[in-house]
Amino acid sequence: MKTLLVTGAAGFIGANFVRRALAQRPDWHIIAFDALTYAGNLENLAGFEECGRFEFVHADICDDAAVAEVLARSVWGVINFAAESHVDRSIQGAADFVRTNVLGTQVLLDQSRRHGVPKFLQVSTDEVYGSLGPVGKFTETSPLAPNSPYSASKASADLLVRAYHETHGLPAVITRCSNNYGPYQFPEKVIPLFITNLLEDQPIPLYGDGLNVRDWIHVWDHCDALLAVLERGQPGEIYNIGAGSELTNLLLTHAILRALGKDESMIRHVKDRPAHDRRYAIDAGKISTQLGWSPRIGFEQGLRDTVRWYVENERWWRSIKSGEYRLYYERQYGAV
Ligand code: NAD
Ligand code: DAU
C-alpha cells in the first residue's frame, strides 16, 4: 500500500482528486489533511472512510508538529493543494495568503526533506505567469510576473519548491494549471457563482468589460494530469496543464445563461477587479509529449454536466451559501 498525503483535500480540486485517486489506484492509502477554512468542506469527502484506505486529519500545514506527525508514517508522496485560492479575497487582505501559501509550503517542504519523502508535488497555477496579450501562450519557461497578492504568494511558494530541489535535492515537481471548473467548486468562483445565482434568480456580476479571457479545464482532467505527474513526473521539472478552451467571460456568461434558460437581463456590469489579468492561455505541449497526458472533456460537454451537477446538488451549495456547511464537522466529529 502506498500512502499519499493530500493537503487541502477538503477543497474543490483536492476532494475531486481524492475521489479519483481512491477509485483508480486501489493500492493507495490517502491521508487527507485540511485545516477546514471557509473553503474546506467535509461533505466533499463524505463516505470515503468506508473504503478503508482513507483517513482525515484536521490540521494546518503551517503547524510543523502536525505535519511531522503524519510524515513520520512512511509517506510515499505529498501533493499540496492547501491554499488560500481566491484572487478577490487576496485583494481584501493578503496575510492569510502569505501565511498558508508561502509559510505553509515551506513547512511541508522542510518536513518532507527531514522525512525523506520520495515525491513532492506542488499544485500551482498559471496565474504566476501574469497576464498575456492577445496572442501567445504560457510555457514552463515564461517569466514569473504575478499581479495579485494571491498569485504572488503562489509564485513565492514555487520559488521555494525550486530552491528545496536545488539545495536539498528534494524530489519535487510543480504543476501550473489553468482555470478549473466542475463539481464541488466553492460558489465564490465565477462558474459556480453564476450558476447558483441564476438558480436562485439572482443577478450575476460581470467584472469590467467582460472581455478577459480564461482557459478552462474540467477538474477531472486536471486530476488525471496530477496523477500522471505524481507517477511519471521528473524531479525538478515544471508541467503546465491546460485544455485549450479559451473563452472571454462574456461568452462564458452567455453559455451559462443559455444552459439555464435565462437571458442577458440577469447580467450586472460591475467595477473591474484591480490588476485584472487580461488573458491566460496554457501551452500544455510538455506534459502531453513527455507524460502522455491530454484532456478528455470538451468544454461544452463539461459545462453542461457541471450545470446539471449544481442543479442536482442544490442542498450542497445552498448549505454553503447559508453557512450551514460549517456545522457539518461538528455533527461528524464533535466541536472543533
Ligand atoms: P479551495 O479554496 O477550494 O481549497 C483549498 C483547501 O485548502 C480548503 O479545503 C482549505 O480548507 C484548505 N486549506 C487552506 N488553508 C489551509 C492550511 N493552512 N492548512 C491546511 N489546509 C488549508 O482551492 P482549490 O480551487 O481546490 O485549489 C487547490 C489548489 O489548486 C490551490 O493551491 C490553488 O492555488 C491551485 N489551483 C487552483 C485552480 C482553480 O481553478 N481552482 C487552478 C490552478 C491551480
Ligand atoms: O488560472 C487559475 C486560477 O483560476 C486559480 O489559480 C485560482 O485559484 C482560481 O480562483 C482562478 O482564478 P480566477 O481569478 O481566474 O477565477 P475567478 O473564478 O475568480 O474569476 C474568473 C474570471 O471571471 C476572472 O476574469 C474574473 C471574472 N469574474 C469573477 C467573479 C468571481 C467576474 O466577472 N465576476 C465574478 O463575480
Coordinates of C-alpha atoms in Angstrom, one line a residue, residues 198-326:
L198 CA -29.2 32.1 -11.6
L199 CA -30.7 29.1 -9.9
E200 CA -31.8 31.5 -7.2
D201 CA -33.0 34.0 -9.8
Q202 CA -30.3 36.4 -8.6
P203 CA -28.2 38.7 -10.9
I204 CA -24.7 37.8 -11.9
P205 CA -21.8 40.3 -11.5
L206 CA -19.6 40.6 -14.6
Y207 CA -16.4 42.4 -14.0
G208 CA -15.3 45.3 -16.3
D209 CA -15.9 44.9 -20.0
G210 CA -16.2 41.1 -19.7
L211 CA -13.5 40.6 -22.3
N212 CA -10.9 39.0 -20.0
V213 CA -10.0 35.5 -21.3
R214 CA -9.7 32.4 -19.2
D215 CA -8.5 28.9 -20.4
W216 CA -11.0 26.4 -18.9
I217 CA -10.2 22.8 -17.9
H218 CA -12.6 20.3 -16.3
V219 CA -11.3 19.4 -12.8
W220 CA -11.2 15.7 -13.6
D221 CA -8.8 16.3 -16.5
H222 CA -6.6 18.3 -14.1
C223 CA -6.7 15.5 -11.5
D224 CA -5.7 12.9 -14.2
A225 CA -2.8 15.2 -15.2
L226 CA -1.8 15.3 -11.5
L227 CA -1.8 11.5 -11.3
A228 CA 0.4 11.4 -14.3
V229 CA 2.9 13.9 -12.8
L230 CA 2.9 12.1 -9.4
E231 CA 3.7 8.8 -11.1
R232 CA 5.9 9.8 -14.0
G233 CA 7.0 13.4 -13.5
Q234 CA 10.7 14.1 -13.3
P235 CA 12.0 15.8 -10.1
G236 CA 12.9 19.5 -10.6
E237 CA 10.5 19.8 -13.5
I238 CA 7.5 22.1 -14.0
Y239 CA 4.5 20.9 -16.0
N240 CA 1.8 23.3 -17.4
I241 CA -1.7 21.8 -17.5
G242 CA -4.5 23.2 -19.7
A243 CA -7.2 22.0 -22.1
G244 CA -7.0 24.7 -24.7
S245 CA -10.5 26.1 -24.1
E246 CA -10.1 29.9 -24.1
L247 CA -13.2 32.0 -23.6
T248 CA -14.0 35.6 -22.8
N249 CA -16.0 36.0 -19.6
L250 CA -18.8 37.4 -21.7
L251 CA -19.0 34.3 -23.9
L252 CA -18.8 32.1 -20.8
T253 CA -21.7 34.1 -19.2
H254 CA -23.8 33.6 -22.3
A255 CA -23.1 29.9 -22.3
I256 CA -24.2 29.7 -18.6
L257 CA -27.3 31.8 -19.3
R258 CA -28.3 29.6 -22.2
A259 CA -27.8 26.4 -20.2
L260 CA -30.2 27.7 -17.6
G261 CA -32.7 29.2 -20.0
K262 CA -32.1 32.8 -18.7
D263 CA -31.4 36.0 -20.7
E264 CA -28.9 38.9 -20.6
S265 CA -31.1 40.9 -18.2
M266 CA -29.6 38.9 -15.4
I267 CA -26.1 40.4 -16.0
R268 CA -24.9 43.3 -13.8
H269 CA -21.9 45.0 -15.2
V270 CA -19.8 45.9 -12.1
K271 CA -16.5 47.6 -11.4
D272 CA -13.4 45.7 -12.6
R273 CA -11.1 43.7 -10.3
P274 CA -7.9 45.7 -9.7
A275 CA -5.0 44.5 -11.8
H276 CA -7.4 42.1 -13.5
D277 CA -5.3 39.8 -15.7
R278 CA -6.5 40.2 -19.3
R279 CA -5.8 36.7 -20.7
Y280 CA -4.5 33.3 -19.7
A281 CA -3.7 30.5 -22.2
I282 CA -1.6 27.4 -21.5
D283 CA 0.8 25.6 -23.8
A284 CA 0.4 22.0 -22.4
G285 CA 2.8 20.5 -25.0
K286 CA 5.3 19.4 -22.4
I287 CA 3.0 17.2 -20.3
S288 CA 1.4 15.8 -23.4
T289 CA 4.7 14.8 -25.1
Q290 CA 6.7 13.8 -22.0
L291 CA 4.0 12.2 -19.9
G292 CA 1.3 11.2 -22.4
W293 CA -1.5 13.2 -20.8
S294 CA -4.1 15.0 -22.7
P295 CA -7.6 16.4 -21.7
R296 CA -10.7 14.3 -22.4
I297 CA -13.6 16.6 -21.6
G298 CA -14.6 19.2 -24.1
F299 CA -15.8 22.5 -22.7
E300 CA -19.4 22.3 -24.0
Q301 CA -20.0 18.9 -22.5
G302 CA -18.1 19.7 -19.3
L303 CA -20.2 22.9 -18.8
R304 CA -23.4 21.0 -19.5
D305 CA -22.5 18.3 -16.9
T306 CA -21.4 20.9 -14.4
V307 CA -24.6 22.9 -14.7
R308 CA -26.5 19.6 -14.2
W309 CA -24.4 18.8 -11.1
Y310 CA -25.3 22.1 -9.4
V311 CA -29.0 21.6 -10.4
E312 CA -29.0 18.1 -8.9
N313 CA -26.9 19.1 -5.8
E314 CA -28.8 22.1 -4.6
R315 CA -28.5 21.0 -0.9
W316 CA -24.7 21.1 -1.2
W317 CA -24.4 24.7 -2.5
R318 CA -27.4 26.0 -0.5
S319 CA -25.7 24.9 2.7
I320 CA -22.6 26.8 1.7
K321 CA -24.4 29.9 0.8
S322 CA -26.3 29.8 4.1
G323 CA -23.2 29.0 6.1
E324 CA -24.8 25.7 7.4
Y325 CA -21.9 23.6 6.0
R326 CA -19.7 24.9 8.8

